[in-house]
Amino acid sequence: MVRLPEQWPPVYDRTYVPGPEERYWNPTVETMTQEQLQDLVLQKLKRQIRYVYDHSEFYRKKWAAVGFEPGDLKDFEDFERLPFTTKQELREDQMEHPPYGSNLCISHEEIFHIHGTSGTTGKPTVFALSRGDWERMAEAHARVMWAFGLRPSDKVFIGSVFSLYVGSWGALAGVERLGAAAFPFGAGQPGQTEKAVRWMWEVKPSAFYGTPSYALYLAEKAKELGIDPREFGIRILFFSGEPGAGVPATRRRIESTYGGICVDTGSMAEMTPWMANGECQHRQGMHVWQDIVYTEVVHPETKQRVPYGREGVPVYTHLERQAQPMVRLWSGDLTLWTNELCPCGRPYPRFPKGIYGRVDDMVVVRGVNVYPSAVEDVVRSIPGLGDEFRLVVSREGIMDELAVQVEMNTTAHEDPAIAADSLRQKLKSVLGLSVHVEVLPGGTLERTEFKARRVVDKRRMQGAAPEGSSGA
Ligand code: 8LH
């Protein structure tokens, strides 16, 4: 039986940093067997759930409806009796009990940081963190960052939106805790991308954090300014916020463009700043760091946990959060998980194909589920095609049609007709659908400094209900 420290939530030594040659930040946990890890997770889960029950009116009410009390929690199956929590529910609760909702488990005086979502999928949600939460999440970030190879000698350029994107703050806190140099540059202001290129050229950061879409746009801007992104000298680029780093062709493009390794991380704003998912330096899919955030992968319809090797929706539970813990938060994303051991030896399950994307981003065309990330993998594997693309879905008569708009790379020597043909054939074989391909001149489609939205569903404008839209 693994012994958990008496204290919950755990208090970590803020001065501790392993030697640069050490493989693991927290060898005690990271070298456990899978059975020992399960045991540890269950113990932490029991304590988190007891804490939540004692402090959160929101969860007490939800659990009363299924007759659950913390003493009932003996194993993971008991835990699975608890209802899921949805983003919508959290928003409604915050409207009823502004601003934090009835899930605030600390006093207002104990709040150390306030963050929120940018509200792209509805009314913004507010998150509070205690000072201890901040320290624990910084520790968690540092641990994952260590696993993908970041060291105190690194200089990390944070090229993502600050203000309401929590991912940037987590990255900053993690870099600080790890002892590397942080350059919190941000993104999203007019003219900032050009400035980013100049600063990166000047400062030569060894690591970069942002969204994959933005890294590709930044590289394009650098080339326009006559700078080869390889000259920045970046050795690690780590990402979150959207699929991309887990999409093989995008990963290859980022790596060949910058000359550094591309690392996938990320979960949801409600879970971060804790880093729930993140790859190690072997990059065989994000590890699910179960002792930091307990993650289940659940069948979208039956709502039962799926066995390893199967696809489902990640559902997240904090294990070290005081201020506003999430219990069984339904992500609405899709992934596949495995517990085959990674060469790094860590006992965590993995998402070997990353997170495919939100179920809301999926379009159903003639009965086929199409994720933009699957199209991305095909587009970016074709030489001569640019990085940007759009999926345009429309209804012609009674049939749904999918068009993929792509750009030619401005420096490409390939014939656009041949590239289009190759794209059409590959999409047909990967998606099992005939797709109309439209090749546009380079620079036509809008770029993003944050997360790309690449689906234009004209069926909504045409007044036709997209297939599968009622369940999304
Ligand atoms: C991803 C990924 C990924 C997030 N691969 N899809 O940790 C990132 C946090 C801060 C974030 O992006 O939170 P936000 O804004 O609530 O968005 C969450 C969604 O972003 C999540 O549900 C996914 O659909 C997507 N996402 N990281 C693929 N590595």
XYZ file of C-alpha atoms and ligand atoms in Angstrom:
501
model
C 0.000 0.000 0.000
C 1.361 3.394 -0.991
C 1.482 5.848 1.896
C -0.025 9.204 1.203
C 1.289 12.144 3.270
C -1.029 12.911 6.189
C -1.812 16.283 4.753
C -4.450 16.949 2.152
C -4.098 18.889 -0.037
C -0.393 18.057 -0.256
C 2.205 20.713 0.466
C 5.219 20.537 -1.827
C 8.690 21.824 -1.073
C 8.861 24.971 -3.186
C 12.629 25.039 -3.210
C 13.096 21.531 -4.590
C 14.360 21.116 -8.164
C 15.976 17.854 -9.343
C 19.462 17.851 -10.881
C 19.296 18.560 -14.630
C 20.264 14.970 -15.453
C 17.449 13.506 -13.382
C 14.728 11.914 -15.466
C 11.833 12.404 -13.077
C 10.675 15.443 -11.134
C 8.776 13.307 -8.611
C 10.417 9.858 -8.836
C 8.299 8.430 -6.010
C 5.123 8.780 -8.036
C 6.526 8.628 -11.555
C 8.185 5.258 -11.040
C 5.240 3.556 -9.343
C 3.632 0.499 -10.854
C 0.213 1.007 -12.398
C -1.342 -0.782 -9.403
C 0.442 1.467 -6.910
C -0.679 4.499 -8.870
C -4.317 3.337 -8.773
C -4.014 2.939 -5.056
C -2.585 6.435 -4.620
C -5.228 7.974 -6.866
C -8.037 6.310 -4.936
C -6.692 7.641 -1.648
C -6.401 11.162 -3.022
C -9.839 10.897 -4.585
C -11.405 9.939 -1.253
C -9.853 12.956 0.403
C -10.820 15.347 -2.388
C -14.395 14.068 -2.344
C -14.663 14.357 1.437
C -13.353 17.931 1.194
C -15.781 18.802 -1.599
C -18.704 17.360 0.336
C -17.785 19.378 3.408
C -17.271 22.665 1.521
C -19.309 22.760 -1.696
C -23.045 23.360 -1.628
C -23.086 22.785 -5.384
C -21.828 19.199 -5.134
C -23.692 18.352 -1.913
C -26.934 19.092 -3.747
C -25.939 17.133 -6.845
C -24.884 14.134 -4.798
C -27.930 14.204 -2.535
C -29.983 13.527 -5.653
C -28.221 10.152 -6.046
C -28.004 9.492 -2.311
C -24.209 9.670 -2.187
C -22.124 10.429 0.887
C -18.307 10.421 1.019
C -18.253 7.343 3.271
C -19.794 5.399 0.359
C -16.658 5.842 -1.733
C -14.707 2.578 -1.436
C -13.541 2.057 -5.019
C -13.627 3.596 -8.503
C -16.966 1.945 -9.265
C -18.533 3.818 -6.323
C -17.081 7.007 -7.710
C -18.689 6.308 -11.073
C -22.108 6.599 -9.467
C -21.563 10.332 -9.130
C -23.262 12.526 -11.731
C -21.213 14.340 -14.348
C -20.698 18.080 -14.143
C -21.221 20.128 -17.295
C -19.966 23.544 -18.337
C -23.572 24.650 -18.750
C -24.394 23.659 -15.180
C -21.423 25.633 -13.867
C -22.493 28.693 -15.866
C -26.080 28.484 -14.621
C -24.910 28.060 -11.041
C -22.677 31.123 -11.390
C -25.626 33.111 -12.719
C -27.662 32.082 -9.706
C -24.834 32.675 -7.238
C -22.634 35.336 -8.807
C -19.810 35.610 -9.369
C -18.202 32.287 -8.323
C -21.227 30.052 -7.972
C -22.067 27.756 -5.072
C -18.926 25.698 -5.649
C -16.593 28.202 -4.007
C -15.054 26.202 -1.162
C -12.939 28.950 0.418
C -13.737 32.399 1.821
C -13.415 35.468 -0.409
C -10.437 36.547 1.711
C -8.589 33.348 0.793
C -8.877 33.886 -2.977
C -5.420 34.358 -4.444
C -6.169 34.508 -8.196
C -9.294 35.022 -10.285
C -9.409 33.732 -13.856
C -12.128 33.137 -16.376
C -12.939 31.716 -19.777
C -13.046 33.937 -22.821
C -16.692 32.940 -23.301
C -16.352 31.684 -26.889
C -18.870 28.914 -26.256
C -21.274 30.829 -24.030
C -21.314 33.080 -20.987
C -17.821 33.297 -19.425
C -17.121 31.161 -16.371
C -15.185 32.467 -13.372
C -12.511 30.464 -11.530
C -10.980 31.221 -8.174
C -7.766 29.755 -6.825
C -6.303 29.775 -3.337
C -2.614 30.487 -2.815
C -2.083 26.807 -2.122
C -3.902 25.915 -5.359
C -1.562 28.207 -7.253
C 1.484 26.563 -5.724
C 0.224 23.036 -6.385
C -0.672 23.740 -9.969
C 2.737 25.358 -10.548
C 4.282 22.186 -9.123
C 2.127 20.033 -11.423
C 3.126 22.085 -14.456
C 6.788 21.944 -13.544
C 6.539 18.160 -13.196
C 5.018 17.703 -16.656
C 7.376 20.239 -18.222
C 10.322 18.395 -16.729
C 9.059 15.190 -18.330
C 9.098 16.740 -21.802
C 12.590 18.049 -21.263
C 12.379 21.608 -19.973
C 15.228 22.488 -17.605
C 16.195 25.514 -15.471
C 18.649 26.596 -18.167
C 15.771 27.139 -20.649
C 14.269 30.443 -21.751
C 10.561 30.062 -22.445
C 8.699 32.416 -24.754
C 4.995 32.364 -23.850
C 3.322 33.375 -27.096
C -0.323 32.967 -26.125
C -3.066 35.302 -25.013
C -2.844 36.284 -21.343
C -5.866 37.846 -19.676
C -8.625 35.237 -20.115
C -6.646 32.253 -21.446
C -5.757 30.250 -18.352
C -3.277 28.080 -20.270
C -0.836 31.008 -20.476
C -0.936 31.540 -16.722
C -0.340 27.879 -15.996
C 2.611 27.843 -18.353
C 4.044 30.945 -16.681
C 3.645 29.562 -13.155
C 5.166 26.234 -14.202
C 8.180 27.828 -15.850
C 8.767 29.953 -12.764
C 8.486 26.944 -10.448
C 10.852 24.893 -12.585
C 13.397 27.693 -12.390
C 13.619 28.433 -16.122
C 13.478 31.985 -17.483
C 9.958 33.046 -18.481
C 9.267 35.569 -21.228
C 5.485 36.172 -20.882
C 5.112 37.918 -24.233
C 1.442 37.165 -24.894
C -0.415 37.320 -28.196
C -3.513 38.748 -29.784
C -2.760 42.480 -29.867
C -2.576 44.268 -33.243
C 0.972 44.044 -34.614
C 2.083 41.675 -31.856
C 3.056 38.816 -34.163
C 5.605 40.931 -35.991
C 6.938 42.128 -32.642
C 7.093 38.508 -31.443
C 9.300 37.605 -34.406
C 11.678 40.468 -33.660
C 11.844 39.676 -29.946
C 12.412 35.994 -30.570
C 15.160 36.809 -32.997
C 16.733 39.079 -30.376
C 16.278 36.925 -27.253
C 16.659 33.441 -28.819
C 14.292 31.535 -26.519
C 14.980 27.816 -26.234
C 11.293 26.948 -25.754
C 7.952 28.240 -27.003
C 4.393 27.893 -25.684
C 1.230 28.807 -27.599
C -1.381 27.221 -29.835
C -0.262 25.139 -32.832
C -2.202 27.409 -35.227
C -0.385 30.409 -33.876
C 3.064 28.794 -34.133
C 2.441 28.163 -37.838
C 1.213 31.715 -38.374
C 4.200 33.104 -36.484
C 6.544 31.094 -38.704
C 4.816 32.461 -41.787
C 5.273 36.004 -40.477
C 8.944 35.317 -39.700
C 9.536 34.107 -43.252
C 7.812 37.237 -44.620
C 10.286 39.244 -42.564
C 13.176 37.260 -44.045
C 13.832 35.145 -40.935
C 14.033 31.357 -41.019
C 12.222 30.201 -37.811
C 15.031 27.671 -37.284
C 17.307 30.594 -36.526
C 15.403 31.268 -33.294
C 17.120 28.150 -31.961
C 14.021 26.766 -30.217
C 14.475 23.189 -28.996
C 11.022 22.555 -27.465
C 7.651 23.872 -28.637
C 4.791 22.914 -26.365
C 1.164 23.536 -27.047
C -2.355 23.335 -25.722
C -5.785 24.672 -26.513
C -6.633 22.817 -29.730
C -5.702 19.726 -31.692
C -2.512 20.156 -33.716
C 0.436 19.044 -31.616
C -1.205 15.606 -31.543
C -1.950 15.599 -35.286
C 0.969 13.802 -36.972
C 1.244 16.000 -40.092
C 0.977 19.216 -38.082
C 3.588 17.970 -35.669
C 5.934 17.211 -38.573
C 5.337 20.663 -40.064
C 6.017 22.430 -36.780
C 9.141 20.373 -36.160
C 10.572 20.870 -39.633
C 9.699 24.583 -39.597
C 11.305 25.352 -36.245
C 13.812 22.546 -35.850
C 12.606 21.800 -32.290
C 10.384 19.072 -30.860
C 6.615 19.552 -30.749
C 4.885 18.564 -27.498
C 1.158 18.189 -26.857
C -0.449 19.229 -23.554
C -3.803 20.514 -22.385
C -7.266 19.812 -21.074
C -9.864 22.493 -20.246
C -9.913 25.918 -18.634
C -12.055 24.545 -15.786
C -9.256 22.060 -14.982
C -6.249 24.225 -15.635
C -4.120 25.820 -14.508
C -3.497 22.195 -13.448
C -1.800 20.331 -16.237
C -3.885 17.201 -16.501
C -2.526 15.863 -19.776
C 0.937 16.243 -21.224
C 3.474 14.311 -23.229
C 6.900 13.242 -22.036
C 9.983 13.588 -24.237
C 9.094 10.329 -26.049
C 5.964 12.021 -27.424
C 3.822 8.957 -27.770
C 0.641 10.792 -26.837
C -0.279 12.833 -23.807
C 0.145 11.105 -20.469
C -2.890 11.336 -18.272
C -1.218 12.376 -15.011
C -3.718 10.543 -12.846
C -2.383 11.568 -9.448
C -2.771 15.256 -10.364
C -6.145 15.144 -12.098
C -8.079 11.883 -12.179
C -9.281 11.272 -15.728
C -11.823 8.747 -16.938
C -12.634 8.084 -20.592
C -16.348 7.499 -20.925
C -18.565 6.228 -23.724
C -20.484 9.226 -25.156
C -23.830 7.401 -25.094
C -23.718 4.732 -22.409
C -21.719 7.070 -20.146
C -19.754 4.063 -18.849
C -15.957 4.102 -18.575
C -14.513 2.491 -21.702
C -11.717 -0.086 -21.552
C -8.209 0.897 -22.653
C -7.856 0.811 -26.419
C -11.280 2.406 -26.948
C -12.529 5.885 -27.764
C -14.573 8.086 -25.507
C -15.007 11.430 -23.798
C -12.442 12.514 -21.180
C -14.027 13.299 -17.820
C -11.867 15.122 -15.298
C -11.682 15.347 -11.494
C -9.276 17.528 -9.545
C -7.278 15.799 -6.838
C -5.503 18.754 -5.250
C -7.815 21.727 -5.622
C -9.294 23.733 -2.766
C -11.043 26.788 -4.172
C -13.310 25.439 -6.914
C -12.741 21.734 -7.447
C -14.287 19.998 -10.436
C -15.698 16.516 -9.971
C -16.434 14.444 -13.086
C -16.331 17.384 -15.465
C -17.646 16.308 -18.870
C -15.207 17.652 -21.487
C -17.268 17.008 -24.618
C -14.024 16.038 -26.413
C -13.167 12.742 -28.004
C -10.004 10.695 -27.542
C -8.707 7.139 -27.373
C -6.778 5.907 -24.363
C -4.267 3.146 -23.693
C -2.381 1.869 -20.671
C 0.484 0.374 -22.667
C 3.630 1.529 -20.943
C 5.532 4.378 -22.540
C 9.332 3.979 -22.860
C 9.687 6.695 -20.181
C 8.447 4.140 -17.632
C 5.773 6.370 -16.078
C 2.668 4.426 -15.031
C 0.138 6.822 -16.538
C -2.343 5.946 -19.274
C -1.942 7.902 -22.515
C -3.967 9.482 -25.321
C -1.802 8.157 -28.204
C -3.732 10.116 -30.840
C -4.175 13.227 -28.724
C -7.595 14.822 -28.236
C -9.383 14.822 -31.594
C -11.405 17.910 -30.718
C -14.708 18.945 -29.271
C -17.789 17.012 -30.254
C -19.306 20.437 -31.229
C -16.556 20.880 -33.824
C -17.391 17.573 -35.446
C -19.578 17.783 -38.531
C -21.743 14.933 -39.716
C -21.803 14.756 -43.515
C -23.867 12.061 -45.189
C -23.708 10.025 -42.004
C -19.923 10.323 -41.619
C -18.433 12.032 -38.545
C -15.736 14.440 -39.673
C -13.351 16.045 -37.211
C -11.420 19.078 -38.485
C -8.286 17.488 -36.982
C -8.610 14.512 -39.381
C -8.752 16.910 -42.342
C -5.823 18.843 -40.856
C -3.702 15.708 -40.822
C -4.363 15.131 -44.514
C -3.945 18.756 -45.656
C -0.645 19.199 -43.873
C 0.764 15.955 -45.203
C 0.609 17.216 -48.791
C 3.672 19.077 -50.034
C 2.889 22.435 -51.586
C -0.294 23.038 -49.585
C -0.221 25.820 -47.009
C -1.031 25.367 -43.320
C -4.457 27.021 -43.317
C -7.710 25.369 -44.404
C -11.487 25.486 -43.944
C -14.264 22.910 -43.990
C -17.381 24.282 -45.662
C -20.489 22.146 -45.264
C -23.610 22.945 -47.251
C -26.767 21.236 -48.381
C -27.359 20.737 -52.080
C -30.941 19.540 -52.489
C -31.235 16.719 -49.991
C -27.504 15.913 -49.939
C -24.868 17.365 -47.620
C -21.688 18.450 -49.363
C -18.261 18.947 -47.812
C -15.835 21.348 -49.458
C -12.282 21.769 -48.206
C -10.654 25.100 -48.973
C -6.881 25.088 -48.893
C -4.125 27.430 -49.925
C -1.038 26.849 -51.988
C 2.106 27.566 -50.068
C 3.522 30.851 -51.358
C 6.922 29.229 -51.984
C 5.515 25.994 -53.452
C 6.701 24.648 -56.786
C 3.962 22.022 -56.969
C 1.153 22.238 -59.504
C -2.093 23.303 -57.690
C -4.164 20.880 -59.790
C -1.951 17.944 -58.765
C -2.001 19.020 -55.101
C -5.816 19.318 -55.220
C -6.128 15.897 -56.776
C -3.862 14.338 -54.212
C -5.878 15.999 -51.402
C -9.189 14.794 -52.860
C -7.958 11.212 -53.065
C -6.432 11.168 -49.587
C -9.545 12.689 -48.022
C -11.669 10.095 -49.758
C -9.578 7.283 -48.366
C -9.276 8.715 -44.815
C -12.845 10.032 -44.382
C -14.633 7.664 -46.730
C -16.331 10.675 -48.328
C -16.087 12.439 -51.676
C -15.022 15.975 -50.951
C -14.956 19.049 -53.153
C -11.514 20.691 -53.000
C -10.939 24.377 -53.633
C -7.353 25.607 -53.914
C -6.860 29.286 -53.064
C -3.817 31.535 -53.380
C -1.549 31.662 -50.297
C -2.646 34.167 -47.628
C -6.380 34.131 -48.544
C -7.768 32.535 -45.394
C -7.820 34.346 -42.089
C -5.026 33.496 -39.610
C -5.458 33.212 -35.861
C -3.333 34.220 -32.924
C -5.342 31.949 -30.645
C -7.483 28.918 -31.471
C -8.556 28.360 -35.056
C -12.209 27.820 -35.981
C -12.103 26.048 -39.281
C -15.665 24.863 -39.845
C -18.194 26.922 -41.796
C -21.517 25.103 -41.584
C -23.717 26.746 -44.200
C -26.524 24.293 -43.412
C -27.355 26.417 -40.381
C -27.559 29.531 -42.570
C -29.614 27.554 -45.095
C -32.070 26.726 -42.322
C -31.359 23.000 -42.526
C -30.619 21.131 -39.296
C -27.157 19.574 -39.625
C -27.154 15.823 -39.156
C -26.350 14.855 -35.604
C -26.834 18.434 -34.388
C -29.408 17.545 -31.751
C -27.006 15.310 -29.879
C -23.934 17.591 -30.021
C -7.360 20.502 -27.019
C -6.098 20.425 -26.413
C -5.158 19.532 -27.001
C -7.270 21.846 -25.292
N -5.525 18.820 -28.087
N -7.700 19.781 -28.103
O -5.120 23.394 -21.341
C -5.710 24.191 -22.306
C -6.858 24.889 -21.694
C -6.437 26.109 -20.968
C -7.882 25.259 -22.722
O -7.636 25.349 -23.927
O -9.084 25.475 -22.164
P -10.391 25.954 -22.916
O -10.168 27.276 -23.514
O -11.487 25.766 -21.929
O -10.574 24.920 -24.082
C -10.719 23.572 -23.814
C -10.857 22.806 -25.091
O -9.726 23.011 -25.931
C -10.893 21.312 -24.850
O -12.195 20.916 -24.492
C -10.434 20.792 -26.212
O -11.499 20.806 -27.124
C -9.418 21.830 -26.643
N -8.054 21.414 -26.305
N -6.066 21.251 -25.358
C -6.774 18.942 -28.603
N -3.933 19.377 -26.504
